Amino acid sequence: MSKIDQDVFYRSVSNEIEIFEHTYKNRLPLILKGPTGCGKSRFVEFSAKKLGIDLITVSCNEDTSASDLIGRYIYKNESVEWIDGPVTRAVRNGMILYLDEITEAREDVTVLIHSLTDHRRELFIDKTNEKLKATENFYLIASYNPSYQRGLKKMKPSTLQRFVSLEFNYPPTDIEVEIVSNESHLEEKKVKKLIAFSKHVRTLGELNLAETISTRLIINSAKLIKSGVDERSAVITGMTNPLSDDSDISKSLQDLVMLSF
Amino acid sequence: MSKIDQDVFYRSVSNEIEIFEHTYKNRLPLILKGPTGCGKSRFVEFSAKKLGIDLITVSCNEDTSASDLIGRYIYKNESVEWIDGPVTRAVRNGMILYLDEITEAREDVTVLIHSLTDHRRELFIDKTNEKLKATENFYLIASYNPSYQRGLKKMKPSTLQRFVSLEFNYPPTDIEVEIVSNESHLEEKKVKKLIAFSKHVRTLGELNLAETISTRLIINSAKLIKSGVDERSAVITGMTNPLSDDSDISKSLQDLVMLSF
Amino acid sequence: MSKIDQDVFYRSVSNEIEIFEHTYKNRLPLILKGPTGCGKSRFVEFSAKKLGIDLITVSCNEDTSASDLIGRYIYKNESVEWIDGPVTRAVRNGMILYLDEITEAREDVTVLIHSLTDHRRELFIDKTNEKLKATENFYLIASYNPSYQRGLKKMKPSTLQRFVSLEFNYPPTDIEVEIVSNESHLEEKKVKKLIAFSKHVRTLGELNLAETISTRLIINSAKLIKSGVDERSAVITGMTNPLSDDSDISKSLQDLVMLSF
Amino acid sequence: MSKIDQDVFYRSVSNEIEIFEHTYKNRLPLILKGPTGCGKSRFVEFSAKKLGIDLITVSCNEDTSASDLIGRYIYKNESVEWIDGPVTRAVRNGMILYLDEITEAREDVTVLIHSLTDHRRELFIDKTNEKLKATENFYLIASYNPSYQRGLKKMKPSTLQRFVSLEFNYPPTDIEVEIVSNESHLEEKKVKKLIAFSKHVRTLGELNLAETISTRLIINSAKLIKSGVDERSAVITGMTNPLSDDSDISKSLQDLVMLSF
Amino acid sequence: MSKIDQDVFYRSVSNEIEIFEHTYKNRLPLILKGPTGCGKSRFVEFSAKKLGIDLITVSCNEDTSASDLIGRYIYKNESVEWIDGPVTRAVRNGMILYLDEITEAREDVTVLIHSLTDHRRELFIDKTNEKLKATENFYLIASYNPSYQRGLKKMKPSTLQRFVSLEFNYPPTDIEVEIVSNESHLEEKKVKKLIAFSKHVRTLGELNLAETISTRLIINSAKLIKSGVDERSAVITGMTNPLSDDSDISKSLQDLVMLSF
Amino acid sequence: MSKIDQDVFYRSVSNEIEIFEHTYKNRLPLILKGPTGCGKSRFVEFSAKKLGIDLITVSCNEDTSASDLIGRYIYKNESVEWIDGPVTRAVRNGMILYLDEITEAREDVTVLIHSLTDHRRELFIDKTNEKLKATENFYLIASYNPSYQRGLKKMKPSTLQRFVSLEFNYPPTDIEVEIVSNESHLEEKKVKKLIAFSKHVRTLGELNLAETISTRLIINSAKLIKSGVDERSAVITGMTNPLSDDSDISKSLQDLVMLSF
């Protein structure tokens, strides 16, 4: 159940790789949900590589609008030239399009993809009056973090129902050790100590953290230790300082570091 | 009462096809109301095909403005050229114009259509100072989902009263089985099991879902099973994950899947 | 007291036609207030026709701004050309200008008309630095629906006091029968049944409808029946579906239809 | 104390004409405060005429910005031309500038006039990098209605203190009779009846009207009567309909009309 | 401690002139805080004159943005020309830059000045990619009125701490008499009566005035009296009308005027 | 543990200089958190100098957008030229990029840096359709003040977790004396008196100050004293006036100054 790609290291946690084969085969648009730094983007990179299809990633934000994604006219050498945006390039050239954190984008983006997510699989470019049929390989993947969705920034059910959906989460201990060691080259014993500490923090519900320690943070601390920083400073700099801006919580976390290392 | 078009499969649920003949004959503007994925857009595609009239679909969103729909000047080869927007094209060439989710559009869109929905049947294009009389075949259809209308995003009564209106809903079991089988090519016995599960979920009022399982979701799961995914993974990926982001509800739904399959 | 124009059918309800003669003779700006579909726009069309003066109608909305109404420069064939907007055309050529639903427009529109509604009767076009004296026939009519005015969207008293004002309402039964028969060509007996039903609904205060059944809705149902739709479907499609999106109220209304037809 | 100008009829109510002479002589910027239709604008027109100085009136609104008032570049015949806005024209040519309802304008307008209202009497035009000293006759008058100022739309004290200020109100009965007769040519007996009615309404505090009947409304009704409309219709159309959109208040006012005429 | 400049009359109240010498010598950016019309701007004009350095004043408002202050490209005679904004001119030519009411400006203005207020003393002009070192005489002064700061419009502490700060207030009686006499040429006895009245009003806490009578208002009334207006009208027009728009307070103030003059 | 650079004076407080060596060596993006004026920017300048790598500082504010940072097309001499923004210049030329107060910037800025803060280390410039790989020396540092973050202006956890993080605070007494003496050249005895006063104020929790006296304020007062201003005026002008706009607190602080000096 575990596969390792040489170029893009991805360690599968469940049967997500198998399911992906079928969602892609049926070209059912796929949406990944899960917390920060749990490997969603890695999974997409890995899957694109495995299929041998080019990947275009768009990090959505509140200023991402449909027209940014479709394309624009540029005035160049006194003549006007059309330049495809990332969505149009993916549709035209049969690439995988990954809309990362799609709930952050402006609403017209989620509407833009309507005709790409149903039986039509086409994109209407109003500026050039062109109706673009997606080439065969084109595939749409999106992601979002359910715990972030603030106020109006929720996925509309009508949009969500246009996707099949995979849930991601932090990996179990043994897989996390494998991942951190591989990325930081720190010896396994020290990695296990870091992960034990992070598991402990993840259970401290009373800290009321918006997010807990992600695998990415553990890797950062591991890299600093490997590089020569003492364990305490490496954990505070790499793991606890980025967690919270509340001074009481910061102090508690630092005390915990002093006790643990 | 049931008709099947070869190209666009549409399975009528009540006498909507007969009524449509008369609303079209009298050119009474038509608005469809109903939940996500219950077949409104399919019905429009089917009806346009049946009449043999070209269809222009606009997926409205909060950035859809009247000027997008009417048209714009484009600078091309050092001269200025007018390009009709979708509404103007439909009016000029006698097509069916379908404004999908019209309540999402900016308010000037609903005003734009005023002169198209009364005895005048004309469009005023202020940028070119042109008053365009609709050609004979032109017909306006709109749709909205009453359960979505948030805050200011309600249909103004004065706009709603410019339409005659058909209500849509999820189809009864036997028709839904027919639809899912036809789309997924999955054997009927398994389709019935999926639909029984979805009927069960649809009755669970205590889940407080913004929307329940649409026919589209059932088709997605059916396709994954047909493609080789095990039933449990197919139902979680295709039907329950897209339903809710509340972790308690997700867990309950997954438990229900484990019990049912 | 009742007059019928061949081209624009308008059935007067009170002495509004006589009063209009005098407000026009004295060029006192006129504002019509009343609910949706009670004939305000018809009255304006009829009155313009009667005077033999061209009419320009502007359906105001929240994106209607003063500069849209005044005019703009357009780049055409490498030179710049000024194009009058609807207000400027009306002022310059002595036409009747009808600002429909003026409260929906942006505030600068109501200010734009200040100098047109007092003894000055002039329009200042700042983009061309032109002060335009209205020609003799120019006349300004506006309308609004008092029950719509939401939040800031109220007529400012200082603007309202620049007009004389006529109140419109739904016509009494005998006149409404005459109107619906004339528009739908449905036999009078059936028209009376439709109107009796609508009168009944109009009295049901407990339904809490934002607006009740307008004459326009009755005409739509009458046309569908005349066209061959059964009475129940015609009334639900044409009269009750457009009235409310509350599912309880919809159900009650449908029950009432079943009982009444 | 009463003066009548042939061209612009203005009937002084107190010693405002004398005070104006001195505020102008000392070029102390003047602000007029008072309700709708009480004669502020007339007073300004009259005073400008009396001095023989040209008047520029700007009806401020929420879209009035400093750059509208200062001027703009216009592309004309392939070259760029600067066009003075109203403020710049007044400053350059020594005219009276009247900013009507200044509280409605955007805040940068009130700041724009800072350097015009103190000892500097100069305007800085940043687009042309020009510092313009006001010519001798230039004089700034503004007006506002204190009962309108909503939320943030209050005069900032620091701006208000840059002006000397005159308060306006509705005229006493004998003066109002003189004004209405002069404008409508209706016989004095009927005018007095109209004014008695309006005085009565003005005392009805329980009606909670945002504004009461202004002199302008009385003139409108008087003109309609003079033109041949019956008294009741003329008063309802000209005086009570424009007062309130509350149906209970409207009914009370109409009853009062029936009793009074 | 009292100095009088012939051109710009400024009457010092405390040791502000001495302190200014040192803040300027050390080029410590200076911010003045105090109420409307207490002489902040006069002090800046006086100090610039004394140093013999040119002064650029910017009256900040909510539409003042960083790019307005830095400069812009202008299309002129078919070529593009850069025009320095006020900040750039001051930095380039070594002038005193006075940002009046800096809290009113958009936030990017306060950030713009960061690099000008620390040891760097430089301005980065991103449009021309130019890093401009301030010439020796350049000095930055800002002002604000602490009692105005509404909601978000507070000085950020991080910005405030980039300045040294002088507090201003209304002058004591004898100095105020000297100032008003000098500006209005009204005889001292009458000036003292005006100031006694204003002192009295300034103590009336129960009036709840946003600001009290500034020295500027007293000067206005004094000028009107000197010009021939009777005392009561001059005080109402020049001092009490600009103070409040509450009709009860206005009445109380007018009664007080009647009693005092 | 204490190092002094000749050009940029930076006095280390803890082991931040050592940790920086390793975060830079591993190119782990670094974020500094801490209050106003505690030396964050100095630390960055010092560290860049020490590495001999050019530094680009961007003072973020609410109008800072991604496209400002990436670059723009400029029309120059009739042709269009691309000009790199600060981020692009840093990425292309291998410089240190310092985003000061990153939480103030628009959200698209934090998204812009996503691909620069993970293993990709690349920047996508959509306007030129260029994917820019960061050159080896490129390093990203950001800073923010946790006590400022208002409402929506919090670091998103997903962004924060892309950085390792160092906490800064005001220095201990002996180091602060060294810093102030070095910057102001004021004799140590007087510096100690200033610092004693500031320590006292920093402990007065009941003052409820948004921020307390920073080292920068102490330096300003020290410079004024060195320049010849009396101690009391120097402390009020340089230290207490910039602290608070509440008149009660101001008075208390001034009393404290009178007692202390």
Coordinates of N, CA and C in Angstrom, one line a residue, chain A residues 36 42 45 57 59-63 72 74-75 78 83-84 89 100-101 104 148 150 153 210-214 216-217 220 223-224 227-230 233 236-238 241-245 250 254, chain F residues 15 18-19 22-23 25-26 28 30 33 73 75 78 80 106-108 111-112 114-115 118-120 124 126-129 131 144 146 149 152 155-167:
Chain A
T36 N -3.9 22.0 7.2 CA -2.6 22.6 6.7 C -1.5 21.5 6.8
R42 N 1.3 17.6 -2.0 CA 2.3 16.6 -2.4 C 1.6 15.4 -3.1
E45 N 1.0 16.5 -6.7 CA 2.2 16.5 -7.5 C 2.6 15.1 -7.8
T57 N -0.6 24.5 -10.9 CA -1.1 24.7 -9.6 C -1.5 26.2 -9.4
S59 N -2.6 28.8 -6.5 CA -2.9 29.0 -5.1 C -3.9 30.1 -5.0
C60 N -5.1 29.7 -4.7 CA -6.3 30.7 -4.7 C -6.2 31.7 -3.5
N61 N -6.6 32.9 -3.7 CA -6.7 33.8 -2.6 C -7.9 34.8 -2.9
E62 N -8.2 35.6 -2.0 CA -9.4 36.4 -2.1 C -9.4 37.4 -3.3
D63 N -8.2 37.6 -4.0 CA -8.2 38.4 -5.1 C -8.1 37.6 -6.4
R72 N -5.9 37.0 -20.7 CA -6.1 38.4 -20.9 C -5.4 38.8 -22.2
I74 N -2.8 41.3 -24.0 CA -1.7 42.1 -23.7 C -1.3 42.9 -24.9
Y75 N -1.0 44.2 -24.7 CA -0.5 45.1 -25.7 C 1.0 44.9 -25.9
E78 N 3.0 47.1 -30.3 CA 1.9 47.8 -30.9 C 0.7 46.9 -31.4
I83 N -3.2 36.1 -24.1 CA -2.4 35.1 -23.4 C -3.3 34.3 -22.5
D84 N -3.2 33.0 -22.7 CA -4.1 32.1 -21.9 C -3.7 32.2 -20.4
R89 N -5.0 27.2 -20.2 CA -3.8 26.4 -20.7 C -4.1 25.0 -20.3
D100 N -5.7 25.1 -5.5 CA -5.4 24.9 -4.1 C -6.1 26.0 -3.2
E101 N -6.7 25.5 -2.2 CA -7.5 26.4 -1.3 C -8.6 27.2 -2.1
E104 N -10.9 30.1 -0.9 CA -10.4 31.5 -0.7 C -10.6 32.4 -2.0
Y148 N -11.1 26.1 8.1 CA -10.9 27.5 7.9 C -12.1 28.3 7.5
R150 N -14.5 30.6 6.8 CA -15.0 31.7 7.6 C -16.2 32.3 6.9
K153 N -17.2 32.4 3.3 CA -16.2 31.6 2.5 C -16.4 30.1 2.7
A210 N -5.7 27.1 16.7 CA -6.5 27.1 15.4 C -6.1 25.9 14.6
E211 N -4.8 25.6 14.6 CA -4.2 24.4 14.0 C -3.2 23.9 14.9
T212 N -2.9 22.6 14.7 CA -1.9 22.0 15.6 C -0.6 21.8 14.8
I213 N 0.4 21.2 15.4 CA 1.7 21.0 14.7 C 1.6 20.1 13.5
S214 N 1.9 20.7 12.3 CA 1.8 19.9 11.1 C 3.2 19.1 10.9
R216 N 5.0 19.4 8.4 CA 6.0 20.4 7.9 C 6.8 21.0 9.0
L217 N 6.1 21.4 10.2 CA 6.8 22.0 11.3 C 7.9 21.1 11.9
N220 N 10.9 21.1 9.8 CA 11.7 22.3 10.0 C 12.6 22.2 11.2
K223 N 15.4 19.7 10.6 CA 16.5 20.3 9.8 C 17.4 21.2 10.6
L224 N 16.8 22.0 11.5 CA 17.7 22.9 12.3 C 18.6 22.1 13.2
S227 N 21.3 20.7 11.4 CA 22.3 21.7 11.0 C 23.1 22.2 12.1
G228 N 22.8 21.9 13.4 CA 23.7 22.2 14.5 C 23.0 23.1 15.6
V229 N 21.7 23.4 15.5 CA 21.1 24.2 16.5 C 20.7 23.2 17.7
D230 N 20.8 23.7 18.9 CA 20.4 22.9 20.0 C 18.9 22.5 20.0
S233 N 16.2 25.2 21.2 CA 16.0 26.4 20.3 C 15.4 25.9 19.0
I236 N 11.6 25.4 19.6 CA 10.9 26.7 19.8 C 10.8 27.4 18.5
T237 N 11.9 27.6 17.8 CA 11.9 28.3 16.6 C 11.1 27.6 15.5
G238 N 11.2 26.3 15.4 CA 10.6 25.6 14.3 C 9.2 25.1 14.6
N241 N 6.9 28.5 18.3 CA 6.7 29.9 17.9 C 5.7 30.0 16.8
P242 N 5.7 29.2 15.7 CA 4.8 29.4 14.6 C 3.3 28.9 15.0
L243 N 3.2 28.4 16.2 CA 1.8 27.8 16.6 C 0.9 28.8 17.1
S244 N 1.3 29.8 17.9 CA 0.4 30.6 18.6 C 1.0 32.0 18.9
D245 N 0.2 33.0 18.9 CA 0.6 34.4 19.2 C 0.1 34.8 20.6
S250 N 2.1 30.6 24.5 CA 3.5 30.6 24.1 C 4.4 30.1 25.3
Q254 N 6.6 26.8 25.8 CA 8.1 26.9 26.0 C 8.5 26.1 27.3
Chain F
N15 N 20.5 34.3 21.6 CA 21.3 33.6 20.5 C 20.7 33.7 19.1
E18 N 23.1 33.3 16.1 CA 23.5 31.9 15.8 C 22.4 31.2 15.1
I19 N 21.2 31.3 15.6 CA 20.0 30.6 15.0 C 19.9 31.1 13.5
H22 N 21.8 29.2 10.9 CA 21.2 27.9 10.5 C 19.9 28.1 9.7
T23 N 19.1 29.0 10.1 CA 17.9 29.1 9.2 C 18.2 29.6 7.8
K25 N 21.2 29.0 6.4 CA 22.0 27.8 5.7 C 21.0 26.8 5.1
N26 N 19.8 26.6 5.9 CA 18.8 25.7 5.4 C 17.7 26.4 4.5
L28 N 15.4 28.1 5.4 CA 14.1 28.0 6.0 C 13.5 29.4 6.2
L30 N 12.0 32.7 7.4 CA 12.1 33.2 8.8 C 11.1 34.3 9.0
K33 N 8.7 37.9 15.2 CA 7.5 38.5 15.9 C 8.0 39.3 17.1
Y73 N 4.0 46.5 -16.3 CA 4.5 47.0 -17.6 C 4.4 48.5 -17.5
Y75 N 4.7 52.0 -20.0 CA 4.8 52.5 -21.3 C 5.8 53.6 -21.4
E78 N 7.1 55.1 -26.3 CA 6.2 54.4 -27.2 C 6.3 52.9 -27.2
V80 N 6.5 49.2 -24.7 CA 6.2 48.7 -23.4 C 7.4 48.0 -22.8
R106 N -2.3 43.0 1.8 CA -3.5 42.3 1.3 C -3.2 40.8 1.2
E107 N -4.3 40.0 1.3 CA -4.1 38.6 1.5 C -3.4 37.9 0.3
D108 N -3.5 38.5 -0.9 CA -2.8 37.9 -2.0 C -1.3 37.9 -1.9
V111 N -0.3 34.8 -0.2 CA -0.4 33.6 -1.1 C 0.7 33.6 -2.1
L112 N 1.0 34.8 -2.5 CA 2.1 35.0 -3.5 C 3.4 34.3 -3.1
H114 N 3.6 31.6 -1.2 CA 3.5 30.2 -1.0 C 4.6 29.4 -1.7
S115 N 4.7 29.6 -3.0 CA 5.6 28.8 -3.8 C 7.1 29.2 -3.5
D118 N 8.1 26.9 0.0 CA 8.2 25.5 0.1 C 9.3 25.0 -0.8
H119 N 9.4 23.7 -1.0 CA 10.5 23.1 -1.7 C 10.7 23.6 -3.1
R120 N 9.6 24.3 -3.6 CA 9.7 24.8 -5.0 C 10.6 26.0 -5.1
F124 N 5.8 32.5 -9.7 CA 5.1 32.5 -11.0 C 4.6 33.9 -11.3
D126 N 2.4 35.8 -13.6 CA 1.4 35.5 -14.6 C 1.4 36.5 -15.7
K127 N 1.7 37.8 -15.4 CA 1.6 38.8 -16.5 C 2.6 38.5 -17.6
T128 N 3.8 37.9 -17.3 CA 4.7 37.6 -18.4 C 4.8 36.1 -18.6
N129 N 3.9 35.3 -17.9 CA 3.9 33.9 -18.1 C 5.2 33.2 -17.8
K131 N 8.0 31.4 -15.1 CA 8.2 30.7 -13.9 C 9.6 30.9 -13.4
Y144 N 6.1 40.6 12.0 CA 4.8 41.1 12.4 C 4.8 41.3 13.9
P146 N 2.5 40.7 17.0 CA 1.3 39.9 17.4 C 0.3 40.7 18.1
Q149 N -2.5 42.5 15.6 CA -3.4 41.9 14.7 C -4.9 42.1 15.0
L152 N -9.7 40.5 11.0 CA -9.3 39.6 10.0 C -7.8 39.6 9.7
M155 N -2.4 36.5 11.0 CA -1.7 35.5 10.1 C -2.6 34.3 10.0
K156 N -2.8 33.8 8.8 CA -3.5 32.5 8.7 C -2.5 31.4 9.2
P157 N -3.0 30.5 10.0 CA -2.1 29.4 10.5 C -1.3 28.7 9.3
S158 N -2.0 28.6 8.2 CA -1.4 27.9 7.1 C -0.2 28.7 6.6
T159 N -0.3 30.0 6.7 CA 0.9 30.8 6.2 C 2.0 30.8 7.3
L160 N 1.6 30.9 8.5 CA 2.5 31.0 9.6 C 3.4 29.7 9.7
Q161 N 2.7 28.6 9.4 CA 3.4 27.3 9.4 C 4.4 27.1 8.3
R162 N 4.5 28.1 7.4 CA 5.5 28.0 6.3 C 6.8 28.6 6.7
F163 N 6.9 29.2 8.0 CA 8.1 29.8 8.4 C 8.6 29.2 9.7
V164 N 9.9 29.3 10.0 CA 10.4 29.2 11.3 C 10.3 30.6 11.9
S165 N 10.3 30.7 13.3 CA 9.9 31.9 13.9 C 10.8 32.3 15.1
L166 N 11.3 33.5 15.1 CA 12.0 34.1 16.2 C 11.2 35.1 17.0
E167 N 11.2 35.1 18.3 CA 10.5 36.1 19.1 C 11.5 37.2 19.5

